[in-house]
Every structure is written in C-alpha cells, then in structure tokens.
XYZ file of C-alpha atoms in Angstrom:
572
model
C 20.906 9.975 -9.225
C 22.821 7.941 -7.028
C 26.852 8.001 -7.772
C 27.888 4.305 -8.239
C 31.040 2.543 -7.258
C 33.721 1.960 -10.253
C 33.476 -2.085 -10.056
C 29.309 -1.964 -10.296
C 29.793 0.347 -13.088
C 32.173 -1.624 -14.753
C 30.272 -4.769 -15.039
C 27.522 -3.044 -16.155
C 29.197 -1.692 -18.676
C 31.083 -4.807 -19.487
C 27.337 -6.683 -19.094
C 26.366 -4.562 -22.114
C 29.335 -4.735 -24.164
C 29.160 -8.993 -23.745
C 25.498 -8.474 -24.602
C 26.179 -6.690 -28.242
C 29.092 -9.371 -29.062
C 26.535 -12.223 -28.353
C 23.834 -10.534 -30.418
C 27.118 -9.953 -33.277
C 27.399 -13.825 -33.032
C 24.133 -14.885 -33.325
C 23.670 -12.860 -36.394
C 26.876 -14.015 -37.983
C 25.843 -17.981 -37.126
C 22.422 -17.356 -38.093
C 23.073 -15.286 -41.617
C 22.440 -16.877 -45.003
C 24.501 -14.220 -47.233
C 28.193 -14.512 -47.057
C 28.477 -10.419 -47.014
C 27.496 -11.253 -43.387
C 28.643 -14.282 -42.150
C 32.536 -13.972 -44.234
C 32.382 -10.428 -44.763
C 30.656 -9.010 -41.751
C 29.069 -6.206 -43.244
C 26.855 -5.268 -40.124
C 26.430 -2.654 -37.644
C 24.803 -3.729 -33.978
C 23.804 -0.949 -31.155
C 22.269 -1.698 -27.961
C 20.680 2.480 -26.430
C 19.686 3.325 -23.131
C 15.892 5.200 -23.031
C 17.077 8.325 -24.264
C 18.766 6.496 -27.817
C 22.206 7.136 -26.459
C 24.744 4.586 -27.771
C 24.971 2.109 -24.656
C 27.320 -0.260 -26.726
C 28.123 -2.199 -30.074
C 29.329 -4.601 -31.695
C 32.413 -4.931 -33.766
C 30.904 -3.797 -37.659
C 31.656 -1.889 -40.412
C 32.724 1.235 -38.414
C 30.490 4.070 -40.063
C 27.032 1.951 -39.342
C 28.182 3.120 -35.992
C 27.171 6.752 -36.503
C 24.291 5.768 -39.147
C 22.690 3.383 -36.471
C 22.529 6.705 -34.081
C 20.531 8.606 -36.302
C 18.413 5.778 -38.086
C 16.609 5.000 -34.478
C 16.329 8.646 -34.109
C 14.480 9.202 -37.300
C 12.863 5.521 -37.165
C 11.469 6.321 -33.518
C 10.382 9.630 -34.241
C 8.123 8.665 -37.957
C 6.653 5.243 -35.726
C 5.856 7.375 -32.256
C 7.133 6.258 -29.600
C 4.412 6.056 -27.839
C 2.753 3.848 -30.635
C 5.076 1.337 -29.665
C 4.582 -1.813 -27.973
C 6.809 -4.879 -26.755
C 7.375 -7.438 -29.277
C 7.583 -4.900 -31.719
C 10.367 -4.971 -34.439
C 10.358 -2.470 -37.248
C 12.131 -2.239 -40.213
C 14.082 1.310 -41.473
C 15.758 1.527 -45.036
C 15.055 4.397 -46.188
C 18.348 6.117 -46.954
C 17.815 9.420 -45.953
C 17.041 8.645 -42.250
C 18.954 5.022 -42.126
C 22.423 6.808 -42.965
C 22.844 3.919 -45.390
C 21.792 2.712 -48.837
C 18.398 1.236 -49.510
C 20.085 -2.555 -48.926
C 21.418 -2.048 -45.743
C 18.093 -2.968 -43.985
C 17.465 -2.087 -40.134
C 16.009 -3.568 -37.616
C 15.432 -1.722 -34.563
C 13.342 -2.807 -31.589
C 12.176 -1.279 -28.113
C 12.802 -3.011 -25.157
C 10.439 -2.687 -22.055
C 11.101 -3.086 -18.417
C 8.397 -3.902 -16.066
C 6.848 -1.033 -14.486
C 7.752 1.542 -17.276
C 5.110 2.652 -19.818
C 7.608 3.674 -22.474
C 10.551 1.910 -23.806
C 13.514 1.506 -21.771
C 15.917 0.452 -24.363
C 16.455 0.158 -28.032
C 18.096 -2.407 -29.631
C 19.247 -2.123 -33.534
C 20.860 -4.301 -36.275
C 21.377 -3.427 -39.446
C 22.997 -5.824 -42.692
C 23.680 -5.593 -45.939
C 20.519 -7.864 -47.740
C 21.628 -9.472 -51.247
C 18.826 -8.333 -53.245
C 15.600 -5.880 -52.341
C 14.113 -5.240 -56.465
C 16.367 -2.472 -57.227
C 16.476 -1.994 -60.921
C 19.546 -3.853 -61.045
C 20.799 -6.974 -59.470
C 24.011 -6.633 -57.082
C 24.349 -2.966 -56.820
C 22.926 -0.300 -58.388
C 25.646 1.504 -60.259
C 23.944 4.473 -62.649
C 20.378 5.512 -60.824
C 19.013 8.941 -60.793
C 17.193 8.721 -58.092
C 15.807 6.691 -55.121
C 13.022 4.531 -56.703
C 15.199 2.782 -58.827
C 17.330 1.576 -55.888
C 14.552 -0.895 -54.454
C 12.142 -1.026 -52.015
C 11.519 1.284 -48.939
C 10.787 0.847 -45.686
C 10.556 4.027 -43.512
C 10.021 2.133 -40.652
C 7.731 -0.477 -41.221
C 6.237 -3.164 -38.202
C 7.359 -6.101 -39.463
C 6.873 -8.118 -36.062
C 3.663 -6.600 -33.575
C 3.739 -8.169 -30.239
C 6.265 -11.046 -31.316
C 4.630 -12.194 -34.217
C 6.121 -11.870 -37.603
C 3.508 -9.201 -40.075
C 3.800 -12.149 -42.824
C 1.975 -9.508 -44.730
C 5.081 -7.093 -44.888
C 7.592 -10.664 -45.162
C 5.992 -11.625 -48.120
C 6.132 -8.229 -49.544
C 10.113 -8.558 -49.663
C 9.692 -12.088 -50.717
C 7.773 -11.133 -53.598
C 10.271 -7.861 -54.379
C 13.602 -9.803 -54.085
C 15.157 -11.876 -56.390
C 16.890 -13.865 -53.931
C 14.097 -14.323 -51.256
C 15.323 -17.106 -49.722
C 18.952 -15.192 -48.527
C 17.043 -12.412 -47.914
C 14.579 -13.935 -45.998
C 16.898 -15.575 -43.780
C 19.432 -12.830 -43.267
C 16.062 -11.024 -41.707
C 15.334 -13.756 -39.076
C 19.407 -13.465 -37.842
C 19.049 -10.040 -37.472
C 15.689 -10.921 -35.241
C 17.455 -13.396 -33.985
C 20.203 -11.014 -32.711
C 17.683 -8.856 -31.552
C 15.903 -11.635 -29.349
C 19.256 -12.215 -27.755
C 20.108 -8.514 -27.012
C 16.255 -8.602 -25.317
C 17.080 -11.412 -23.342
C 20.016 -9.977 -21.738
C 18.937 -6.786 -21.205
C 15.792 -8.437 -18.875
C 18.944 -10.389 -17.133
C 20.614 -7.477 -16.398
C 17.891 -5.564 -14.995
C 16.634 -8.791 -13.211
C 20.289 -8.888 -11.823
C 21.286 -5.026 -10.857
C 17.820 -3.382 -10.929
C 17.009 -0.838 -13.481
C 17.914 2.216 -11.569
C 21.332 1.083 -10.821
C 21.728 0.179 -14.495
C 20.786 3.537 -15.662
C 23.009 5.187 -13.192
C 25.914 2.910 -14.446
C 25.159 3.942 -18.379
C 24.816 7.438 -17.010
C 28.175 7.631 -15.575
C 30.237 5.428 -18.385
C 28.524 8.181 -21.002
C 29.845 11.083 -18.263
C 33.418 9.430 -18.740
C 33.236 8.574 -22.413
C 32.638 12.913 -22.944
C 34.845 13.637 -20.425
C 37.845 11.428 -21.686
C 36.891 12.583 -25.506
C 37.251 16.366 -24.344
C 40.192 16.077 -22.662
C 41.884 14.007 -25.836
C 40.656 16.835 -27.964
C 42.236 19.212 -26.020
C 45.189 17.788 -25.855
C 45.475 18.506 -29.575
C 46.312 21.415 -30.985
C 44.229 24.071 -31.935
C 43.915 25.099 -35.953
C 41.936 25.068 -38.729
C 43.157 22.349 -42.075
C 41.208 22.335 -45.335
C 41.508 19.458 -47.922
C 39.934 18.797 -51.187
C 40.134 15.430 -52.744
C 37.950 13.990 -55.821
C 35.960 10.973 -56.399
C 36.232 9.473 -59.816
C 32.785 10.590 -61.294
C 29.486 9.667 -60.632
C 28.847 6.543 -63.108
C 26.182 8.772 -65.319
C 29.196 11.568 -66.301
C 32.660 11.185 -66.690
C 33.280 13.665 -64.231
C 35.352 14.475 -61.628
C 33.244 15.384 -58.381
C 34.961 17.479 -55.751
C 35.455 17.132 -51.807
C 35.918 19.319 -49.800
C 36.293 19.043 -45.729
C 37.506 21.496 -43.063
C 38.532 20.539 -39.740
C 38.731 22.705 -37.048
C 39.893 22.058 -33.598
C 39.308 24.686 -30.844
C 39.766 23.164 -27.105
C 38.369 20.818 -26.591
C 35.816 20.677 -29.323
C 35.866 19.427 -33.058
C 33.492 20.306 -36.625
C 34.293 18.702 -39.107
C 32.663 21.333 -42.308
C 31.853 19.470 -45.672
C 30.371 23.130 -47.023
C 31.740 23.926 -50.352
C 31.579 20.499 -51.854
C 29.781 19.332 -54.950
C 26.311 20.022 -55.138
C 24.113 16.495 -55.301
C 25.131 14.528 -58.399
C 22.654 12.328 -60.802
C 24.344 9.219 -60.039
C 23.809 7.191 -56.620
C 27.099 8.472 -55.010
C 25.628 10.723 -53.118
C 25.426 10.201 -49.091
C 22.828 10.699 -46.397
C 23.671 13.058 -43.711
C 24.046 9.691 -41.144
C 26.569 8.043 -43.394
C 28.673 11.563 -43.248
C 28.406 11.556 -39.260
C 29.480 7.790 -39.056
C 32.242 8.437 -41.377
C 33.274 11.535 -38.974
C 32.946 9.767 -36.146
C 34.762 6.650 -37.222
C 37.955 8.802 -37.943
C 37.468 11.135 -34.349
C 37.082 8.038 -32.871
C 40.513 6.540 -34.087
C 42.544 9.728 -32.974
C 40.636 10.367 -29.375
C 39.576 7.493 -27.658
C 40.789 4.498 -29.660
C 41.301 1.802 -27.053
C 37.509 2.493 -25.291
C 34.651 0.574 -25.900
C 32.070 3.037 -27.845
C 29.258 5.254 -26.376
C 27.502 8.299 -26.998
C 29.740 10.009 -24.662
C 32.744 9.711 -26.679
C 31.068 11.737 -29.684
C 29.778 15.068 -27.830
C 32.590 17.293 -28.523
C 32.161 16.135 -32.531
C 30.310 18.651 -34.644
C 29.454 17.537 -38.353
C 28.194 20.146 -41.085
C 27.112 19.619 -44.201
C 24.683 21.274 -46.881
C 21.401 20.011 -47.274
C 21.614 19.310 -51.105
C 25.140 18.846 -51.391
C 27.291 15.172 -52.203
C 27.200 14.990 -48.146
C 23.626 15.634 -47.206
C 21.558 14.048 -49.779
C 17.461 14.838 -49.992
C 14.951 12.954 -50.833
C 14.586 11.590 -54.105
C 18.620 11.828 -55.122
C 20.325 8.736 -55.445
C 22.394 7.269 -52.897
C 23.036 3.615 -53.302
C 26.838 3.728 -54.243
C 28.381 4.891 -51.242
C 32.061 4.389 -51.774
C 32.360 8.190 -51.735
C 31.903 7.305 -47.634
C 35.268 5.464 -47.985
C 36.872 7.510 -50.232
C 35.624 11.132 -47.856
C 37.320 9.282 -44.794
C 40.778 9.817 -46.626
C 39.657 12.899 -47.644
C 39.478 13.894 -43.786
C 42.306 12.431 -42.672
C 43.940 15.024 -45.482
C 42.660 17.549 -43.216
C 44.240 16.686 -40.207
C 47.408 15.584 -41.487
C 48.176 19.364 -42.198
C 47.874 19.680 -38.398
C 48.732 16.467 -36.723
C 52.294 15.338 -37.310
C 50.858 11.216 -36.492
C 48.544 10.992 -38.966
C 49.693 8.697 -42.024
C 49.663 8.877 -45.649
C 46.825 8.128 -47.287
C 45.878 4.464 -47.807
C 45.203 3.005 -51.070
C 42.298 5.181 -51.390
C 39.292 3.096 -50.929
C 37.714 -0.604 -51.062
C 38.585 -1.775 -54.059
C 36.282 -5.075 -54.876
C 34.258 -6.576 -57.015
C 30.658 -8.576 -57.106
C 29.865 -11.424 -59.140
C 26.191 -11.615 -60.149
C 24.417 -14.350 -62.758
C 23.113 -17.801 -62.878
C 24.797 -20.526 -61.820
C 23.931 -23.851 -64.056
C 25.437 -25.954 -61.540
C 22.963 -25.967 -59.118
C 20.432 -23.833 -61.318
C 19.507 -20.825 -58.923
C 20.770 -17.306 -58.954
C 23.925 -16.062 -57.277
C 25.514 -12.649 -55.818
C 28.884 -12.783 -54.421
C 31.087 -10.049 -53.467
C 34.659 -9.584 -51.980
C 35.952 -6.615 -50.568
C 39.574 -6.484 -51.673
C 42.848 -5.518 -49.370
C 44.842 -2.307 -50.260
C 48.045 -1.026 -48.613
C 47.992 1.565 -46.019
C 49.676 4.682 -45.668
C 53.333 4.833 -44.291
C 53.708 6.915 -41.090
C 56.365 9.278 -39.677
C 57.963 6.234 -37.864
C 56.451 2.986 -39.606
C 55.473 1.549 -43.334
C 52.200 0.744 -44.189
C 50.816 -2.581 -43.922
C 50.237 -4.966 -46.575
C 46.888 -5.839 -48.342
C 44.507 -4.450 -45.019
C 41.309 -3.618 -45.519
C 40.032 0.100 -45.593
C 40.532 2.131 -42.376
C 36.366 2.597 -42.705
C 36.013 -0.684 -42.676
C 37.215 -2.250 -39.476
C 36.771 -5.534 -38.604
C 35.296 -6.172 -41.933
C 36.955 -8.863 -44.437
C 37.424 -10.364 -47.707
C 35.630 -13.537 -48.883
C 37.726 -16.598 -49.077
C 38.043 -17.847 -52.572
C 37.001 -21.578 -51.109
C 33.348 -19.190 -50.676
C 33.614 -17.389 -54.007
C 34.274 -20.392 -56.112
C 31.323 -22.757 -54.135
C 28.824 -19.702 -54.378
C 29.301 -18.698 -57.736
C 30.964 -20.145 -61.151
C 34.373 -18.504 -60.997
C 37.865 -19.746 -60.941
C 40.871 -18.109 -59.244
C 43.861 -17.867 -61.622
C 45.962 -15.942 -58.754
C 45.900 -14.002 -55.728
C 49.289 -12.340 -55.012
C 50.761 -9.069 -53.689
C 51.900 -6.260 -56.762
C 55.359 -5.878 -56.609
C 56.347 -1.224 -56.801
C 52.544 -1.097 -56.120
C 53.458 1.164 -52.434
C 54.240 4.917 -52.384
C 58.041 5.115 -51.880
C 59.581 6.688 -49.166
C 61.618 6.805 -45.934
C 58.549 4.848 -44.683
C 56.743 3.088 -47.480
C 53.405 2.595 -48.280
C 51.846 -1.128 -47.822
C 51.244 -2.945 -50.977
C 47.988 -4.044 -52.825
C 46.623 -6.602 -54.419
C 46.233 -8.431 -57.785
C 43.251 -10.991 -58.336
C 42.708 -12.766 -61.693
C 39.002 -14.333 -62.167
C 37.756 -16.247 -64.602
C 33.955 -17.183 -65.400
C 33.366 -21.092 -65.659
C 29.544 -20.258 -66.910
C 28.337 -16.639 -68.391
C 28.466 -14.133 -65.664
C 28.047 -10.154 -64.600
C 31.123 -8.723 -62.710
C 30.695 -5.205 -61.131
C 33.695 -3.559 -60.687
C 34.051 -1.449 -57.072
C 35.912 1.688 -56.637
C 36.133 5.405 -56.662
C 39.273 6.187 -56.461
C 41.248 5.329 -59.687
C 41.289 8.580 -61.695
C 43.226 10.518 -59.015
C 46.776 8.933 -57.121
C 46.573 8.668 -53.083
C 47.944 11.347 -51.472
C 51.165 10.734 -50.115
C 53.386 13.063 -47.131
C 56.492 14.598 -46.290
C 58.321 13.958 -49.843
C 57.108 10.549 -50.217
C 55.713 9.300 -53.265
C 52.048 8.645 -54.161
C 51.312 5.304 -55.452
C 49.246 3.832 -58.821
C 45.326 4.155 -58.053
C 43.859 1.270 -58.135
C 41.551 -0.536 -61.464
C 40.395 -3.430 -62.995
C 41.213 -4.417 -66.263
C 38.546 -6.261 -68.154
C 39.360 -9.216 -70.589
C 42.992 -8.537 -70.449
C 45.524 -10.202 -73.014
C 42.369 -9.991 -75.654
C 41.834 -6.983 -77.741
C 38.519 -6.013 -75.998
C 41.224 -5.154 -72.581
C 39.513 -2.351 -70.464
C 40.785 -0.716 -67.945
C 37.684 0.614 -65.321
C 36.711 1.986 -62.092
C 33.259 1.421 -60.982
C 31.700 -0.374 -63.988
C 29.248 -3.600 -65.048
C 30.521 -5.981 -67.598
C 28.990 -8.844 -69.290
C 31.367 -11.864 -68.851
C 31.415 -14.854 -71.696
C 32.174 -18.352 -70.107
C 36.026 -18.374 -70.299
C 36.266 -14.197 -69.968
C 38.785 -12.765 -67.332
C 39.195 -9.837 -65.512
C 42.538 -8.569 -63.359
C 41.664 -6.210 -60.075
C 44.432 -4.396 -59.416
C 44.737 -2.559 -55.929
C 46.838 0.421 -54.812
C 49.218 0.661 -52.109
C 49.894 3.288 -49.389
C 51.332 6.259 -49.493
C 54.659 6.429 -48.705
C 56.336 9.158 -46.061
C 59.497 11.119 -46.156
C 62.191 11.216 -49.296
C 62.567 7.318 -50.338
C 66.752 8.580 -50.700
C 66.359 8.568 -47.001
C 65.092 4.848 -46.364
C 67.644 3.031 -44.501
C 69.349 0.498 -47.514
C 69.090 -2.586 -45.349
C 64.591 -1.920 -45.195
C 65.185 -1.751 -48.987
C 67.212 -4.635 -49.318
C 64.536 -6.711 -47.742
C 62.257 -5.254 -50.020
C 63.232 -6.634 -52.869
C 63.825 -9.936 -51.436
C 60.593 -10.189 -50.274
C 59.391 -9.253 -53.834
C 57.851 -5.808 -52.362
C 59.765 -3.990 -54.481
C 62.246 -4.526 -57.171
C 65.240 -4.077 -58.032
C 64.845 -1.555 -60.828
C 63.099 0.821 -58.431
C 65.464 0.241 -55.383
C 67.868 1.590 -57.768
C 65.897 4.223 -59.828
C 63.709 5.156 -56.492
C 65.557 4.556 -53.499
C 69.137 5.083 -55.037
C 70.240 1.143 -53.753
C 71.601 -0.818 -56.225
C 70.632 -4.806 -54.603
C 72.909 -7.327 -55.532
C 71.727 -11.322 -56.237
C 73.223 -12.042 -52.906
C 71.487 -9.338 -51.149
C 74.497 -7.144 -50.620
C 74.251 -3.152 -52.051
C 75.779 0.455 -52.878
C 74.548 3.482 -52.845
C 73.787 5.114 -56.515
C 75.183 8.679 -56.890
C 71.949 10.435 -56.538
C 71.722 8.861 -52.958
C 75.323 9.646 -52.529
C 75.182 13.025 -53.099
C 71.599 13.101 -51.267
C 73.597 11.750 -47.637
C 75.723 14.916 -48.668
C 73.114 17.523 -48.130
C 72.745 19.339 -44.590
C-alpha cells in the first residue's frame, strides 16, 4: 500500500472526523426525546471495511467501545455477505450491543462502486424512551432479559432504502410512547443518511484507495502513539475492590473487583474474581465492560487524539463469562449504573500506581426519571436528568463542582425550563450542598441538591448505585457523604433511597442529594487563604473550616489557626 503524505492523510482523517460531528448534529436536530437532543445520550461510529473505528462522534464515552463490538456481533448474525446497500438494521440485544435493551442501534453498510462487499459501516446508537419493557422508564428489579422489552438481534428494518414498515410498526405497537420512539428512529437514519453521503464525497474526492491508505496509516499512528504512552508508564500490577449498592431484588452488597496490570507497553485490565451474575438487571455485557475500559485507557494515554481503533490495541479486557462483567444470555442487564460506578472502581486500581490519578468522584450519576400522565396536555410522559456530582481532588488541584460523571463525557443534565414543559413537576431549588466535598489539602468538588415537587400524580425513579458505600478518597484526604434521595421529606413517610420507584401524590416531594469528590492530602495542610474562600463562597462552612481544616474564619474573612493545625505545622 502506497505510503501517503502527512497533509493528504490529515484531511482524510479530519474529512471523517467532520463527517461523524455532522451525522452527531443531525441526530441531535432531528431527535424527539430530550435524553437525546438535551442530554445527548448517543454513541456515533463511522468503520473502515474491516469494522475498525475510523471516527466518532462526541457521546456518552463507553458506547464508544460497545459500538465496536455491537457491529461485530450485528455483522456476523446478518452475514455480511447477505447485505445489500440501502440496508439499515437494527441491534439491541444486550449481550452483543454492549448496552441495555433501550439503547437501540442502528448500523448500516456503506458500498463503493466497484466493490462487492461493504466498504464501510456506519453506526448510531440512542437511548429510545420506551420499547414494552415490563415497566415504564427503566426497568429497576428484572430477573432476566424478557422482561426488559423487545429484542432485536439485528433486524432489517430498511432493505434497499425503504423502511420494513412491517418491523416499524412492530415497535409502534410494543412502545408506549410510539410517537418519540418512532421519531428518535428516523434521526438516527437520518444521521446515518448523512454519514453515507459523505463517505461517497470523500471517495468521489480522494479515491478509495488513497482513503484506505490514509485510515490505514492514522490507525498505524493511533497504536503506535498508545504503545509508546503505555510505556511510558510504569510497570506494576494494582488490585481494587469496590461495591455497588445491591442489586434492587436483595439488599445486598455486590462486590468488584479489577486488576490492572501494566507491562511495557501493554495493558489488561482483569475483572476475574468479581461477583458471580446477580438476579437483578445490574449486570453488564462484555461490550459495556470494554467501553468502560477503554473510556478510562483512553483518558490516561492518548487524551487529546481524535479516537480510532489504533489507540485501543495495546488494551486487553478480561472478564468471566457468567460473572457481574460478562453477562449471558437470559440474565438481566438493563440497569447499568454498575458501568459508572466499575469506572471508579478502575481508576482505584491505578491510583495505587499512578501518582496523577485523582480521588474518586462522587461515585456515579446520580439522577432521577419522572414517568406518569400528564393531564395538561393528556398524553404520557418520561423525563430524566442526569444529575452533577463533584469530582475527585488531585495531587495539585480540587475537584470541580457539580460535573457530570467522568463516563459520561460530553453528556448533560436537562434544563429544568425542559423538565417542567415535559412533565408536571415544579422546581423548589437547585443549589450546590455546602461540606458535601471530601476534605483535604486539595478538596473534592461539591454536589448537588434538587427539590421536586409533583403538580399532578406522578412515578419518580430514583438513579444510583453508589450510596451504601463513601467514595474513596487519597493521600489522607477525607471521603465524602454518598449520595441519596430522600422521598417525601419533612412528612413522616421521609425515605431515604438509592435506586428505587416511588408513587408520588400531587403535592409529594422528593430531595436528590449528590456527593462530592474526594478530597487529597491531610485537609490540616490546605493553605488557610483556599479555605477562607471556601466558606465565603458557601463551599464549606465555617464549623468544618474549624473542626476539619483547623481555620477558624472570621465574619470579615480574616482567620487563625486552631491548635490542632498549630501543632500539625509543627510536625517534620
């Protein structure tokens, strides 16, 4: 193959990468559900004719990885060669989509004049508001995969450019909100049309040989840039164990465990010796594990590159078939917050052996969905809001304030202008929780409080897996509050949960309450003018600058030192 010249292969690659933001756009101006247009819960991969990543789209950062293996497994159970342009085929079925039965897939081949097979794949993949799962909203207690909606192993839903209304009216007939449904499926074939239509550009442009041979080297540079910024590490082997809350049919805790190893310029990431497969839907398909692994050796190796399959060769994932990480057919899988919660659980790992890493975060995605009927305009409603927690202080920073999860990316919360047109709630605050960061040196970022209340009768599904057990914190530095909701609070009925479905009366409340960072280093150690500032910004207050930090903050912002950090500036 022909060696290119770095400017040709740079507007190739750049060609690509323009291609997957337009096809991101045209989804998100297209989409009918808010979890795509506001929230952007979507994953979008253009692949060159051997399904290697060519490029993305800015997503929810672990549909990176699932999208990898779900046109694998899609590709492989249609045939390739049973394929044919036009064709658009639909993959939910979690085991091979990486992804929970709602996160729907479409994945297309593209064909290039004078090739008999396909010369690139094209995939999108959103989260669809309702499929006939047992439950509406999320499923929160199923046993196993048929109560989690309907399946599509990869289905033809348009042959030769023409929609199979056959397999449309299927889902129209199975969803109890077709018409959002409906329409997020055309933006996704939408976005698909677009990433079609540029791809025949390109070729028409360059030629298809000199596009190839520009994918060809960008993936040569992606591995060879990866290996060297895994080498460049140092070499060890880090073991942490973490828990996620419980599994919504038991009470109990279900143990994590991930070990990282790091041996020139390779990586494996080992999930053997965690819980076996659980009852309840927490468990994850092997794709969701990879895109969770690759997500975090992303972030450490080759942060500030565009994404292709290059980057990813030196990564090794392992995980038992059967186990909370590699879940087989029929074990539920449709709550997959133990994805967020596992990325933490890595980052534990490496922590022990890379001095950058940060404290833990606060834990995972702490939201909430509203589900019910709304009176007002007399049709059903799901909204959802993925909430902000604080990240984790570092050695040389604090954590920010109110972020979204780490897994999450680009992804963010729904404004309450959305939440309170969509669905019959009103907004009795939104503000940042004063002492809610991990103290220390550096602290933690700080969460969130939001206080709902439901105008009409309502459902509210709490979101989160990580409020039994604190976020870890490093270095001396204190681990912060887990996160919660409180249900009906002020009223004798309060209850505190993590992932749980109430029943809401017209006038009933609820408080989500997210955790901060965790903080780094001995908190006697932060320098008294950071704390100061603290508690005039309302980040912390003055009780714990004294009891915590050992600064007692005067009205006019001046301070002294308490004895315990008196005597602590004493010690060698």
């Amino acid at each position: 193959m022909t060696r290119l010249d770095g400017a040709t292969v740079e507007v190739v690659r750049n060609y690509l990468g323009s291609s997957a933001e337009q096809m991101r756009r045209t989804l998100v101006r297209s989409a009918f559900n808010p979890v795509i247009y506001d929230v952007l819960d979507f994953g979008i991969s253009i692949y060159d004719s051997d399904q290697r990543l060519m490029a993305e789209a800015a997503g929810i950062t672990h549909f990176l990885g699932a999208n990898d293996r779900a046109l694998v497994e899609g590709s492989a159970y249609v045939g390739i060669d049973n394929m044919k342009p036009g064709d658009v085929y639909i993959l939910n079925y979690p085991y091979w989509s990486g992804a929970h039965a709602y996160d729907a897939m479409l994945f297309a081949p593209v064909y290039a004049q004078g090739r008999a097979r396909p010369a690139a794949y094209l995939a999108v993949r959103a989260h669809w508001m309702d499929l006939g799962a047992k439950d509406p909203g999320y499923v929160l207690d199923s046993t196993e995969l048929h109560q989690e909606g309907l399946i599509f192993p990869g289905t033809k839903i348009v042959a030769g450019g023409e929609i199979v209304r056959d397999i449309t009216e299927l889902i129209r007939f199975n969803s109890r909100l077709p018409d959002l449904t409906l329409g997020d499926f055309h933006a996704q074939l939408a976005a698909l049309r677009v990433g079609e239509r540029n791809l025949h550009q390109m070729w028409d442009k360059f030629g298809i040989d000199v596009v190839e041979a520009a994918v060809s080297q960008v993936i040569e540079h992606g591995e060879r840039v990866a290996r060297a910024a895994v080498a460049a590490l140092p070499d060890g082997e880090w073991t942490a164990i973490d828990y996620l809350d419980d599994d919504n049919i038991t009470d109990d805790l279900i143990e994590m465990r991930c070990k990282v190893t790091i041996a020139g310029d390779q990586m494996v990431a080992d999930f053997t010796g965690s819980a076996a497969a659980v009852p309840g839907p927490v468990n994850l398909p092997i794709g969701a594990t990879e895109g969770i692994v690759k997500s975090s050796f992303k972030a450490f190796t080759t942060p500030n590159e565009a994404a292709n399959h290059g980057h990813f060769i030196p990564l090794t994932v392992i995980a038992e078939p059967g186990s909370i990480f590699h879940a087989q057919y029929p074990t539920s899988t449709f709550t997959q917050w133990s994805a967020i919660v596992a990325v933490e659980l890595i980052h534990k790992a490496l922590a022990q052996g890379l001095s950058t890493m940060p404290a833990s975060s606060g834990g995972d995605e702490p939201g909430f969905m509203a589900v019910g009927f709304d009176p007002r305009v007399g049709r059903d409603y799901v909204v959802s809001n993925n909430e902000g927690i604080g990240w984790g202080a570092t050695p040389t920073h604090d954590g920010g304030n109110a972020q979204q999860h780490c897994s999450q990316t680009t992804v963010r919360n729904t404004p309450i202008e959305v939440l309170e047109h969509k669905a019959p709630l009103l907004h009795r605050r939104v503000e940042l929780i004063t002492d809610s960061a991990g103290a220390g040196r550096h602290r933690g970022g700080v969460g969130v409080l939001r206080e709902v209340t439901y105008t009409h009768p309502g459902e509210v599904l709490s979101m989160k897996k990580k409020t039994k057990t604190r976020p870890w914190a490093l270095d001396g530095g204190l681990e912060p509050e887990p996160s919660e909701m409180v249900l009906w609070p002020g009223t004798p009925q309060a209850k505190r949960v993590g992932m749980y479905r109430a029943w809401m009366e017209q006038g009933a409340s609820f408080i989500n309450r997210t955790a901060g960072g965790g903080g780094h280093g001995n908190p006697l150690d932060r320098d008294p003018a950071a704390v100061v500032e603290d508690v005039l910004d309302g980040y912390v207050s003055p009780a714990a600058a004294r009891d915590v930090y050992g600064v007692e903050v005067g009205t006019d912002g001046s301070w002294q030192p308490t004895p315990a950090r008196s005597l602590r500036s004493r010690e060698p």
